[in-house]
mmCIF file of C-alpha atoms in Angstrom:
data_model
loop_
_atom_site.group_PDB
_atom_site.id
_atom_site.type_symbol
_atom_site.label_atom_id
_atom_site.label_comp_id
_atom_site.label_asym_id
_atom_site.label_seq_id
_atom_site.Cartn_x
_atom_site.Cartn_y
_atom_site.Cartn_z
ATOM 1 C CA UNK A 144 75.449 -45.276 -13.026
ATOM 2 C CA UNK A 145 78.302 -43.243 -14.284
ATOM 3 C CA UNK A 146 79.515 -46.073 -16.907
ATOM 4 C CA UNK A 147 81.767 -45.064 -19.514
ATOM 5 C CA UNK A 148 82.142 -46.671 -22.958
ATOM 6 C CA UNK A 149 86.233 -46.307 -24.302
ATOM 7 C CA UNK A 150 85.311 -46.050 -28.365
ATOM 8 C CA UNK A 151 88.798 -46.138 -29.149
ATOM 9 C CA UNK A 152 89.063 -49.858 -30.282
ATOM 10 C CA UNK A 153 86.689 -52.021 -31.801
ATOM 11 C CA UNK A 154 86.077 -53.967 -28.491
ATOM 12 C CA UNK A 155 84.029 -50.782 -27.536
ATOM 13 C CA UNK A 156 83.953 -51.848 -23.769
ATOM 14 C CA UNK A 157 81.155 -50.679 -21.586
ATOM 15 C CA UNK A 158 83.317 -49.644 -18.323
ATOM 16 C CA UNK A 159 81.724 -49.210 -14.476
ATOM 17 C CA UNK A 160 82.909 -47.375 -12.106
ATOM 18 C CA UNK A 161 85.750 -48.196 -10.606
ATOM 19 C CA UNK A 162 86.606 -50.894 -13.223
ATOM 20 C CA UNK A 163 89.006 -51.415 -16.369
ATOM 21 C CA UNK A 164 88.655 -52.059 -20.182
ATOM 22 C CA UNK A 165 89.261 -54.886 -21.972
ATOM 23 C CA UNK A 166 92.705 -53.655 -22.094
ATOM 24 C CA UNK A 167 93.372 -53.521 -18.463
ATOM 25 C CA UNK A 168 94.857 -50.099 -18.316
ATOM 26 C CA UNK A 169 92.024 -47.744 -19.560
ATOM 27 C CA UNK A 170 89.532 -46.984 -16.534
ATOM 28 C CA UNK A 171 86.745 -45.578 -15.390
ATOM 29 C CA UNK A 172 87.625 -42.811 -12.037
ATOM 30 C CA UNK A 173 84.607 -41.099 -11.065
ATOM 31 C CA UNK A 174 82.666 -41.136 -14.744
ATOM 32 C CA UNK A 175 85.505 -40.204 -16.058
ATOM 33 C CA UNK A 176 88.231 -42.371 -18.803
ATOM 34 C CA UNK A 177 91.135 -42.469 -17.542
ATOM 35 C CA UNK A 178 94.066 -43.688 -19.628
ATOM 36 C CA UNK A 179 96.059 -44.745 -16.080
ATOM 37 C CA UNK A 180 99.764 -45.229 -17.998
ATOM 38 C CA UNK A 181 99.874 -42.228 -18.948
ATOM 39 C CA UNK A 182 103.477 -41.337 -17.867
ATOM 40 C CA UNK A 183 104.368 -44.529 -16.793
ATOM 41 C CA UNK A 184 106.088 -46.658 -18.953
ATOM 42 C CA UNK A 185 107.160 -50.244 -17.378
ATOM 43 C CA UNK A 186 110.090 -50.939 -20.375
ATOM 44 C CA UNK A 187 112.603 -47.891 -21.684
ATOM 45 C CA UNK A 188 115.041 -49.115 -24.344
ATOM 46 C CA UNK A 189 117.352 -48.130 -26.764
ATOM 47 C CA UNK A 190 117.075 -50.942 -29.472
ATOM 48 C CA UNK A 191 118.313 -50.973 -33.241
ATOM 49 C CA UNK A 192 115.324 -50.063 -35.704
ATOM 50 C CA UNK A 193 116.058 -53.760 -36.887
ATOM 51 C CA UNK A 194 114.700 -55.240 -33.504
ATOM 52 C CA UNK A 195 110.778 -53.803 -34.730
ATOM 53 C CA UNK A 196 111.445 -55.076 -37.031
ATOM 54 C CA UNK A 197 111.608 -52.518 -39.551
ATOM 55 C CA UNK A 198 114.229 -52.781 -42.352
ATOM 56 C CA UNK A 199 113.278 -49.955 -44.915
ATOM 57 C CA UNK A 200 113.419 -46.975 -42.058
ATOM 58 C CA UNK A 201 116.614 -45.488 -41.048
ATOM 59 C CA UNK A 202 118.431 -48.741 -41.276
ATOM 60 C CA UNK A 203 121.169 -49.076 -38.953
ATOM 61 C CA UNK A 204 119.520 -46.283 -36.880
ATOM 62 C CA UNK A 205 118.745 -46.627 -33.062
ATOM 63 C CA UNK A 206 115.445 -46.337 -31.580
ATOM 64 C CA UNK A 207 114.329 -45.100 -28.150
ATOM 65 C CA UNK A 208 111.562 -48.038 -27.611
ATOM 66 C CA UNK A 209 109.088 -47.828 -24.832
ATOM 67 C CA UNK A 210 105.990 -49.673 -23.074
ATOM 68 C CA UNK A 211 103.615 -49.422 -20.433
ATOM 69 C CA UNK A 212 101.539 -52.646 -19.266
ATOM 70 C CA UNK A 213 98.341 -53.289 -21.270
ATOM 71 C CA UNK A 214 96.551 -54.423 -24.643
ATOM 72 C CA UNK A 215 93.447 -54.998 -26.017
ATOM 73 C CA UNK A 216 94.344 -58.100 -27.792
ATOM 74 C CA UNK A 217 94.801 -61.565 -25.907
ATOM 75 C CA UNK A 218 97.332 -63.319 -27.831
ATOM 76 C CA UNK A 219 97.635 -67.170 -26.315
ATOM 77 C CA UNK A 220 101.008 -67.172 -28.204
ATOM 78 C CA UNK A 221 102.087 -63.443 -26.993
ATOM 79 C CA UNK A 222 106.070 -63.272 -26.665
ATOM 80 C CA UNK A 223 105.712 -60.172 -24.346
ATOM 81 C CA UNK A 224 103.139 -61.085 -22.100
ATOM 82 C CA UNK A 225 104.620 -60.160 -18.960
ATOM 83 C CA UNK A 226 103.869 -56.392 -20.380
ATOM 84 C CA UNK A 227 100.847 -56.838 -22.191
ATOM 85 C CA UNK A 228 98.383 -59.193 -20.335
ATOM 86 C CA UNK A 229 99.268 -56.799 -16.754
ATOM 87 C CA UNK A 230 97.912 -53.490 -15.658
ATOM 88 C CA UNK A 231 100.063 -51.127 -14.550
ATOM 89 C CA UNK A 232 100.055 -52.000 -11.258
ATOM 90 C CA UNK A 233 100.949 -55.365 -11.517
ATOM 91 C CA UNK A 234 104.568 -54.044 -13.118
ATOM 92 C CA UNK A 235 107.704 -55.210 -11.297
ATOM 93 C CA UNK A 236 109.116 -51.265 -12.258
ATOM 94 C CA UNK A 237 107.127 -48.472 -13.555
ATOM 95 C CA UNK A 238 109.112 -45.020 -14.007
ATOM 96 C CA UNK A 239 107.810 -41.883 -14.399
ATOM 97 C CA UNK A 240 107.937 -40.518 -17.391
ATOM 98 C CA UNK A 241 106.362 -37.375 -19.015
ATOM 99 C CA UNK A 242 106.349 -36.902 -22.114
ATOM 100 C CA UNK A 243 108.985 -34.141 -22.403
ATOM 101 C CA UNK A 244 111.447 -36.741 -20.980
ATOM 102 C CA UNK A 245 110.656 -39.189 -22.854
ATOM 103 C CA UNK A 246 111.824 -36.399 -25.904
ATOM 104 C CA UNK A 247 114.905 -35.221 -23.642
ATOM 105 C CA UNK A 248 116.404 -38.945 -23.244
ATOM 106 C CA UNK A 249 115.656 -39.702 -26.699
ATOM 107 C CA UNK A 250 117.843 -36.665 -27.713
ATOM 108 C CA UNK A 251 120.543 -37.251 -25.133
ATOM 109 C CA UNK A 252 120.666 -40.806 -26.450
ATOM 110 C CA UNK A 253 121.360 -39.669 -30.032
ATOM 111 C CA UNK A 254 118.088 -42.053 -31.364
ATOM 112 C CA UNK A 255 116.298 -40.253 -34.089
ATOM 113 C CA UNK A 256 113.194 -41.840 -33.877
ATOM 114 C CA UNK A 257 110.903 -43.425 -30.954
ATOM 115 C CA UNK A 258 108.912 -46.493 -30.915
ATOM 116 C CA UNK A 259 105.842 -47.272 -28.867
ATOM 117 C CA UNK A 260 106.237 -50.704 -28.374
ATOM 118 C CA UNK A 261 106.958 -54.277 -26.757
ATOM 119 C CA UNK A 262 103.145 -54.348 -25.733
ATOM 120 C CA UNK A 263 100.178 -52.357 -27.494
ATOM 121 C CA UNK A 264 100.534 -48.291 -28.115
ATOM 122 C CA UNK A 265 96.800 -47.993 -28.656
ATOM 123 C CA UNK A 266 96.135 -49.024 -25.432
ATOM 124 C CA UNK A 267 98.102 -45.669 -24.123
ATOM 125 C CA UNK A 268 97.173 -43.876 -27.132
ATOM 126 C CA UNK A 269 97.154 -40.339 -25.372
ATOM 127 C CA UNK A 270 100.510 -40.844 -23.864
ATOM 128 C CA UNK A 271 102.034 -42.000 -27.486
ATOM 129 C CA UNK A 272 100.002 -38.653 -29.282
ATOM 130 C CA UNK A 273 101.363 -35.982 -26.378
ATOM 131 C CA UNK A 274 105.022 -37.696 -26.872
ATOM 132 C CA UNK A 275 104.733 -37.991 -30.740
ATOM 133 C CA UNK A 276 104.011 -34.275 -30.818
ATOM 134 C CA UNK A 277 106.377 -33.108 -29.041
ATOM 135 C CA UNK A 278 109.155 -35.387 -30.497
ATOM 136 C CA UNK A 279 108.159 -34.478 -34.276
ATOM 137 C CA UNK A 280 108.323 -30.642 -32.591
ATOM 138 C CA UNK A 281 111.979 -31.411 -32.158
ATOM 139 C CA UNK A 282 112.771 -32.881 -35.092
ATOM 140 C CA UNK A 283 112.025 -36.409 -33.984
ATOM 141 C CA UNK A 284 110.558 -39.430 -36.085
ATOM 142 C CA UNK A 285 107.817 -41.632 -34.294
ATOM 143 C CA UNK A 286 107.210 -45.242 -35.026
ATOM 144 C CA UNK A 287 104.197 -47.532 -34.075
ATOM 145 C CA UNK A 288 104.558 -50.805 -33.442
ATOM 146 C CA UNK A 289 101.347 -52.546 -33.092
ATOM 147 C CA UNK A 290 98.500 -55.185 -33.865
ATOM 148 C CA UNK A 291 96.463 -52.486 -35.726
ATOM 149 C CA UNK A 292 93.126 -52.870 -33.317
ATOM 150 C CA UNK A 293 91.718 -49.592 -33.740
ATOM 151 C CA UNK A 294 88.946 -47.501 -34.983
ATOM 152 C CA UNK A 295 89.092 -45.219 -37.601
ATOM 153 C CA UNK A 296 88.901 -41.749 -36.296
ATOM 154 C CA UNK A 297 91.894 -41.959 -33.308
ATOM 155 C CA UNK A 298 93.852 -43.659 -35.887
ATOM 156 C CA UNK A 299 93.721 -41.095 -38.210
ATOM 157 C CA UNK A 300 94.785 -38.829 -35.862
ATOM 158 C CA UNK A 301 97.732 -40.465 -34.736
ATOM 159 C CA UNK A 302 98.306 -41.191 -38.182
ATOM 160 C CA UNK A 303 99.385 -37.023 -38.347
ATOM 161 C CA UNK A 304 102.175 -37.701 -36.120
ATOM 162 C CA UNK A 305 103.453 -41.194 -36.831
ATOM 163 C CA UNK A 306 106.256 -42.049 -39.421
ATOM 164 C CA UNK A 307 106.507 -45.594 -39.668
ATOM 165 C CA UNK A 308 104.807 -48.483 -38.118
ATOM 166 C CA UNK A 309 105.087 -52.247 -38.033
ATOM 167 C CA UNK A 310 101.972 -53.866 -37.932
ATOM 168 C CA UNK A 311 101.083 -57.307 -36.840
ATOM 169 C CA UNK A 312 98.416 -59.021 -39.021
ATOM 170 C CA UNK A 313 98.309 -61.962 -37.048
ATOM 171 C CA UNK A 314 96.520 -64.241 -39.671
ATOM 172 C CA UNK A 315 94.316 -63.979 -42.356
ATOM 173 C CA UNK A 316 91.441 -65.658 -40.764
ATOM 174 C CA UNK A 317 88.604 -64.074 -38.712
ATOM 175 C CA UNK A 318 88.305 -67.254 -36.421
ATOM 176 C CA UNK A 319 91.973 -67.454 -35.836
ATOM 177 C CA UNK A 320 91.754 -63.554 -34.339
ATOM 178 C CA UNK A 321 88.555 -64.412 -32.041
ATOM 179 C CA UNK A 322 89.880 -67.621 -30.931
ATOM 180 C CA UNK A 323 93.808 -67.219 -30.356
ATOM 181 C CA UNK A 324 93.993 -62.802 -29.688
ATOM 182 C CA UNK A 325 90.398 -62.135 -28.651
ATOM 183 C CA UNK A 326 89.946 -59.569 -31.473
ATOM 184 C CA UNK A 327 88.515 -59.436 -35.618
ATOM 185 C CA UNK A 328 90.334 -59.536 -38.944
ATOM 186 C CA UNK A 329 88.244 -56.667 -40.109
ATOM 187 C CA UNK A 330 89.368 -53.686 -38.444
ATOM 188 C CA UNK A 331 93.199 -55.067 -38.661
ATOM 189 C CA UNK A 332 92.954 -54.752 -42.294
ATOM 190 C CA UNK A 333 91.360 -51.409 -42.184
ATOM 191 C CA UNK A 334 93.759 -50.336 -40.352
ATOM 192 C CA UNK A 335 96.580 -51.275 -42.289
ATOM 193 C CA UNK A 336 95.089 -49.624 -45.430
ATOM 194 C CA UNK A 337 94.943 -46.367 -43.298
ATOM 195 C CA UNK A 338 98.236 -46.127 -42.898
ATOM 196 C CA UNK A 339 98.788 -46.373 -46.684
ATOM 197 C CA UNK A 340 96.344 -43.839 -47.469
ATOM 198 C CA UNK A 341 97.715 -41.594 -44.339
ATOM 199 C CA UNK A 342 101.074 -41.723 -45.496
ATOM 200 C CA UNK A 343 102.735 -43.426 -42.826
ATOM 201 C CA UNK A 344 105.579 -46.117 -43.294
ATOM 202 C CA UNK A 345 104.121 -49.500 -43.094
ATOM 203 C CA UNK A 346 105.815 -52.594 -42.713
ATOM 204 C CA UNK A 347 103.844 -56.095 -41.573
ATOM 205 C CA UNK A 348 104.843 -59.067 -39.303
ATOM 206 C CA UNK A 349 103.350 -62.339 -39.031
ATOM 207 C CA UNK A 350 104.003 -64.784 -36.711
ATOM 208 C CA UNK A 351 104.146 -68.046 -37.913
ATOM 209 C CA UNK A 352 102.920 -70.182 -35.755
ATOM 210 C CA UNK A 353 102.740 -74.362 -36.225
ATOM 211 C CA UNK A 354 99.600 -75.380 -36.917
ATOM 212 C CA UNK A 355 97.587 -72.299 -35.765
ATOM 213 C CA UNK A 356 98.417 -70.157 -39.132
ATOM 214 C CA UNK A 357 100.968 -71.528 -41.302
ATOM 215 C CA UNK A 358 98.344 -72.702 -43.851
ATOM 216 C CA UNK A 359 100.283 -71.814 -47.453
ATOM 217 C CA UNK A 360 96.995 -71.555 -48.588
ATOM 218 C CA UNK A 361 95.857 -68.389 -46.436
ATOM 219 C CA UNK A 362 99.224 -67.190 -46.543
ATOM 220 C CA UNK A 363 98.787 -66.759 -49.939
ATOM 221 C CA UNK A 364 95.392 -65.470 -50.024
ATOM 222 C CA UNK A 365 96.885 -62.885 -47.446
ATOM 223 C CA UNK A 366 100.074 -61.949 -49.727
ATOM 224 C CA UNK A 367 97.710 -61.442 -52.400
ATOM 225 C CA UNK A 368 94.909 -59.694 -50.583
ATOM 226 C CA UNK A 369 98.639 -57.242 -49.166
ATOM 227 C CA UNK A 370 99.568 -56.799 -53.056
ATOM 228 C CA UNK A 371 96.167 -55.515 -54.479
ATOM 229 C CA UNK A 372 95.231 -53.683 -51.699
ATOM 230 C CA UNK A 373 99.098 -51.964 -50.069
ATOM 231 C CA UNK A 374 101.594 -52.493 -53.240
ATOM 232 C CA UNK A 375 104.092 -54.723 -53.586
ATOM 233 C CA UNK A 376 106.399 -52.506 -51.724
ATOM 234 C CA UNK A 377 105.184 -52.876 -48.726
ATOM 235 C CA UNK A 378 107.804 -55.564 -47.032
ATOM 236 C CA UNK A 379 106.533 -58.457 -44.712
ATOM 237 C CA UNK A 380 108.402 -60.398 -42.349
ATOM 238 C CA UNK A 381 107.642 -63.469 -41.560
ATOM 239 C CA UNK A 382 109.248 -64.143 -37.609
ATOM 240 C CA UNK A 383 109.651 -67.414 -35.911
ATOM 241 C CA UNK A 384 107.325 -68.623 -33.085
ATOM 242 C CA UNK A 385 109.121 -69.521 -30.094
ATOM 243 C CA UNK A 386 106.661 -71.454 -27.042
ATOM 244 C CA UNK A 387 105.471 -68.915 -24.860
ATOM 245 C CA UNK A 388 102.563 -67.875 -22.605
ATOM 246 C CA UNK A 389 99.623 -70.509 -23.321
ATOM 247 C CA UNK A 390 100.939 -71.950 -26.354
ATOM 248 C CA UNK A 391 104.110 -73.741 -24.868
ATOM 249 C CA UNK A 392 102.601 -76.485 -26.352
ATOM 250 C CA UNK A 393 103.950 -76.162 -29.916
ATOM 251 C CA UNK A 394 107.357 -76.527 -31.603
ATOM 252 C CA UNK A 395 109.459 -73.298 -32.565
ATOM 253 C CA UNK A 396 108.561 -72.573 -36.249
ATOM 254 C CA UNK A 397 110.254 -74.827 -38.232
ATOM 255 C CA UNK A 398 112.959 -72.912 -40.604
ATOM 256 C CA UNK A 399 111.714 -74.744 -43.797
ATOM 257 C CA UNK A 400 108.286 -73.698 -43.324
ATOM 258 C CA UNK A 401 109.551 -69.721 -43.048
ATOM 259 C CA UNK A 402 111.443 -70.236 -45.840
ATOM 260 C CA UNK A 403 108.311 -71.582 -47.679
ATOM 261 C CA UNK A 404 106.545 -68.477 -46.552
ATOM 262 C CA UNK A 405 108.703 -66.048 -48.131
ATOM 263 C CA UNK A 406 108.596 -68.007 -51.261
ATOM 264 C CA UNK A 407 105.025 -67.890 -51.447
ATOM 265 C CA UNK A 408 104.763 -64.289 -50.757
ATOM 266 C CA UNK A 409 107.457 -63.587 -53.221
ATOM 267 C CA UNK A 410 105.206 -65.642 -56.304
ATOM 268 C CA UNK A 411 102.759 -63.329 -55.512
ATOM 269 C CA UNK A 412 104.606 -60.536 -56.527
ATOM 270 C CA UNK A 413 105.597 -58.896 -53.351
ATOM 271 C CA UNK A 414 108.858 -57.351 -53.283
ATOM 272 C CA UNK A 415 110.517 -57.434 -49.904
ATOM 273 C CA UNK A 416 109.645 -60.596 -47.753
ATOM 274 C CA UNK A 417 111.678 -61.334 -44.888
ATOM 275 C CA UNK A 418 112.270 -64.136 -42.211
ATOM 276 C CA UNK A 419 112.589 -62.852 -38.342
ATOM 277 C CA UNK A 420 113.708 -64.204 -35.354
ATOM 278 C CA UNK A 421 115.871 -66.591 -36.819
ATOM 279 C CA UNK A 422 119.814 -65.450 -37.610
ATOM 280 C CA UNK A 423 121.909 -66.218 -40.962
ATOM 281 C CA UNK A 424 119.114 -66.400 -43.785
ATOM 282 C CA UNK A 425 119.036 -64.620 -47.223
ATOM 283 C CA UNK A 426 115.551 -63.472 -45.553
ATOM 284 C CA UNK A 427 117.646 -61.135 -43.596
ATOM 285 C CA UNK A 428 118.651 -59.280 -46.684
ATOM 286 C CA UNK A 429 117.281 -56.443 -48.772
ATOM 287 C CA UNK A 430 117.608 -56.265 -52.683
ATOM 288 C CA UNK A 431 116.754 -54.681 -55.606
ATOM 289 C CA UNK A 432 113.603 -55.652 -56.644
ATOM 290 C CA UNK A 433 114.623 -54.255 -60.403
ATOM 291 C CA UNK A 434 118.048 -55.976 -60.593
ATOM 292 C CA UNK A 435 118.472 -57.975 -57.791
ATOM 293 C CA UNK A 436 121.513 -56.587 -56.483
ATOM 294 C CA UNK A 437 121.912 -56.974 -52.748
ATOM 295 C CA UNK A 438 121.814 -53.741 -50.860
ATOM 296 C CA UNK A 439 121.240 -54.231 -47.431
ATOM 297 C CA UNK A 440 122.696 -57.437 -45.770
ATOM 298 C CA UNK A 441 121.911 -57.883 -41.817
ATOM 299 C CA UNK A 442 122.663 -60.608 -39.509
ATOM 300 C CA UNK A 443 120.480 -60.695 -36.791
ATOM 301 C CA UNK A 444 119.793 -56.756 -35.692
ATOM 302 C CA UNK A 445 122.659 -55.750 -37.556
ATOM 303 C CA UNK A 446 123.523 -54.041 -40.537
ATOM 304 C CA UNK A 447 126.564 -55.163 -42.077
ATOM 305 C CA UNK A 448 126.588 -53.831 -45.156
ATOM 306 C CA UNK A 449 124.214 -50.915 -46.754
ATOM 307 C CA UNK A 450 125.123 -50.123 -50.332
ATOM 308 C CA UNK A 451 122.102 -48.029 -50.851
ATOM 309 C CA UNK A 452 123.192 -44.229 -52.046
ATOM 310 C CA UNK A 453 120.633 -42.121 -51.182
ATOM 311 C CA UNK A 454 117.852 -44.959 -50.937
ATOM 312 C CA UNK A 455 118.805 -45.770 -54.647
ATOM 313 C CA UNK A 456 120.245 -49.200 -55.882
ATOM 314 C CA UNK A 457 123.756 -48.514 -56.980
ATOM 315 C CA UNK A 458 124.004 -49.927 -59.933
ATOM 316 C CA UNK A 459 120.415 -49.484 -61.382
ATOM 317 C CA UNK A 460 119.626 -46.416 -59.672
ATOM 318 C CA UNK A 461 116.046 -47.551 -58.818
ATOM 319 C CA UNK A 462 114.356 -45.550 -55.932
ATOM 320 C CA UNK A 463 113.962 -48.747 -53.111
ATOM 321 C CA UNK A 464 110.809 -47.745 -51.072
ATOM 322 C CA UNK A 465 111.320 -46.646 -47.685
ATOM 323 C CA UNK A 466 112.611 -43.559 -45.302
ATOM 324 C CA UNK A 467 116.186 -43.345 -45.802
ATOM 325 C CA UNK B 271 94.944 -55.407 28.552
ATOM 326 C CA UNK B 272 96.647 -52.656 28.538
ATOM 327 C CA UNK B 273 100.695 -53.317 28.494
ATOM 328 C CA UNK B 274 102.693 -50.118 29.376
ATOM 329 C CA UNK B 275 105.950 -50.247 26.778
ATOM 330 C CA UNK B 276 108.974 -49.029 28.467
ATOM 331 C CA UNK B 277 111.361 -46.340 26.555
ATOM 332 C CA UNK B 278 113.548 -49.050 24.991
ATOM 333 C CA UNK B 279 110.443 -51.155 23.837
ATOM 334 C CA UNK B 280 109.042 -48.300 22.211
ATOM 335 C CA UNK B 281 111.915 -47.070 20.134
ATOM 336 C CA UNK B 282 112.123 -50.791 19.277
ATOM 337 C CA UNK B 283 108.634 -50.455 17.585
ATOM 338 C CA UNK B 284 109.250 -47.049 15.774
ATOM 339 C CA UNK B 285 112.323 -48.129 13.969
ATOM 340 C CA UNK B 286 110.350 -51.203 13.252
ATOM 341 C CA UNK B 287 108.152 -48.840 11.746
ATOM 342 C CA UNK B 288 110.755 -46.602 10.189
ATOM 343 C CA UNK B 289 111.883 -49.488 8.045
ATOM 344 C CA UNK B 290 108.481 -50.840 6.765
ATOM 345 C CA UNK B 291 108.057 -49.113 3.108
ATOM 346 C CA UNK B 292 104.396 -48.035 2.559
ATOM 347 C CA UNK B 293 103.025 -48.722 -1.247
ATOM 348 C CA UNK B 294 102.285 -45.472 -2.921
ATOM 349 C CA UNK B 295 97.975 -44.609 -3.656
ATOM 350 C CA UNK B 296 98.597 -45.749 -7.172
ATOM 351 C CA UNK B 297 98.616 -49.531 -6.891
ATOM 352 C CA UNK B 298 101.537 -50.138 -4.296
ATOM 353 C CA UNK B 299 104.295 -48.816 -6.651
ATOM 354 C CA UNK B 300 107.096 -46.278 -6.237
ATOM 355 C CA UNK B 301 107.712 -44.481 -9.718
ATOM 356 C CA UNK B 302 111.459 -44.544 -10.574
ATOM 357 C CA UNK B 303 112.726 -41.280 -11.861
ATOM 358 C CA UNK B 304 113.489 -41.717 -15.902
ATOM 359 C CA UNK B 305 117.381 -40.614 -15.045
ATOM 360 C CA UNK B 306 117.645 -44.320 -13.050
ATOM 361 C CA UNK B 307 116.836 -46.423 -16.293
ATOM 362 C CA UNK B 308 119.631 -47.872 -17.778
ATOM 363 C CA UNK B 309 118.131 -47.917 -21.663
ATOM 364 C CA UNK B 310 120.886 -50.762 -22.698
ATOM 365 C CA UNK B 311 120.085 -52.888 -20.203
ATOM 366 C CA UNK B 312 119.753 -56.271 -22.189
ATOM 367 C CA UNK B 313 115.886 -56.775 -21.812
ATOM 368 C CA UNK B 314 113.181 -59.980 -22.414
ATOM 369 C CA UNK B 315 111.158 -57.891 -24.844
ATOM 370 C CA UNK B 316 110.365 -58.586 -28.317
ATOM 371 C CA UNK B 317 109.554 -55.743 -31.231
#
């Protein structure tokens, strides 16, 4: 039979010859797994670190940011989907791209980090360890950005050479995850307490989305569940819904109901909470969770102002949590 | 039936041919070489 079963997500898809994974991009040639983007990233960008969003990582810094089709999650609501619900060769542009170039542009462009991004770097996890090893080689940060569906052992792997990652928790509800991304809760969370115990970086996103998730009720159970089990450093954005894909049904988030968000998060006792995909809040800013000064204001992507010396508050001196 | 092409009708067809770009094995796609990216290019993609 020559079927092959791809135990590097919790989907744990049973693959024939010839076919794909749940993921679209991870097949089986010949009884073999083949990871087919390997090499070929469909999106190459040099974005600021602010655009991941991550706000406590080299802020102001750029990042070379790269894709290649595929994901193992089927978000109806997905705001990339042109990348992420394709295989490879159902990209517009693919480019070739080893590894070693993807180090040699990243230099060239003065970034000092790399994402794997836009779509899901789990799904070309082989591509993203090979690159991430030769990057940190060189002196290189790596960041994942991601929606955490993984299993324990390849994660803890890449966990050796990542730095930072945003991760998506995409609600605190099982049946949200099966019905809306085609995935669990469960390994999400695991996954996100890995990269505490691992070391890595983490910063979260959710995606508020009308209706679907923005229950202040579960978002507090979530920011709670976040505080006992990551710390209240750990910052969380909260980033506007905009129609897309197969929800075009629904209204943008409104901007009251982010702004309720971060409140709730912030009664819970988490430190940094921030609003995305929305310009000109006070959820764009970083402060001092000691003395409230403000020490990183943003508009948008950029940083307009960083008064942190060192990473330490200016006038308190307190140590703000983060790569600086 | 067999129709004879003359000279003229047959270099006709091979710069037909000549100008028809066959897909690559790997899914009808032509890699593009990493140096022909423009990496700020303003671009769709979120995160």
């Amino acid at each position: 039979m020559n079927q092959v079963i791809c135990d590097l997500c919790p989907h744990y898809c049973t693959i024939p010859p010839g076919g794909a994974g749940d993921c679209r991009v991870r097949v089986n040639l010949g009884g073999r797994l083949v990871a087919s983007t390997f090499g070929r990233p469909s999106a190459v960008h040099v974005d600021p670190v602010e655009k991941k969003p991550l706000f406590h990582f080299l802020p102001g810094s750029t990042i070379f940011s790269l894709a290649t089709a595929g994901c193992n999650l089927h978000c109806r609501f997905c705001q990339n989907w042109q990348l992420s619900q394709r295989d490879g060769t159902q990209m517009e542009q693919v480019f070739h791209a080893p590894p070693q170039q993807i180090v040699h542009y990243t230099l060239q462009e003065k970034c000092p980090s790399i994402a794997y991004t836009y779509s899901e770097p789990i799904v070309f996890y082989e591509y993203v360890l090979e690159t991430s090893t030769l990057a940190r080689e060189k002196g290189l940060k790596n960041v994942l950005v991601t929606a955490g569906y993984i299993n324990e052992k390849p994660l803890r792997q890449l966990c050796r050479v990542i730095d930072a990652t945003n991760t998506d928790l995409k609600a605190f509800d099982e049946g949200f995850y099966r019905d809306i991304c085609g995935a669990s809760l469960k390994p999400v969370l695991q996954a996100l307490t890995i990269f505490r115990q691992e070391g890595v970086w983490l910063e979260i996103t959710y995606l508020v989305v009308p209706t679907l998730n923005d229950d202040l009720v579960r978002i507090r159970a979530m920011c709670k569940w976040i505080l006992a089990e990551l710390g209240a450093e750990v910052p969380l954005h909260f980033s506007r819904f905009h129609p897309m894909y197969r929800l075009q049904n629904l209204p943008p988030t409104p901007e009251e109901t982010l702004i309720k968000c971060r409140q709730v998060a912030k009664d819970v006792g988490l430190h940094h909470v921030y609003i995305g995909n929305i310009s000109g809040q006070q959820g764009e800013n970083t402060f001092c969770p000691q003395d409230g000064t403000l020490l990183i204001r943003r508009f948008g992507h950029a940083v307009q102002e960083n008064r942190l010396k060192q990473g330490r508050c200016p006038t308190c001196d307190h140590l703000l949590a983060g790569v600086w | 039936m067999d129709i004879p092409l003359n000279r003229r009708q047959f270099m006709f067809l091979l710069l037909l041919a000549s100008l028809v770009e066959f897909p690559s094995i790997e899914g009808g796609q032509q890699e593009i070489p990493l140096s022909q990216a423009d990496f700020h290019a303003p671009h769709p993609w979120l995160g």
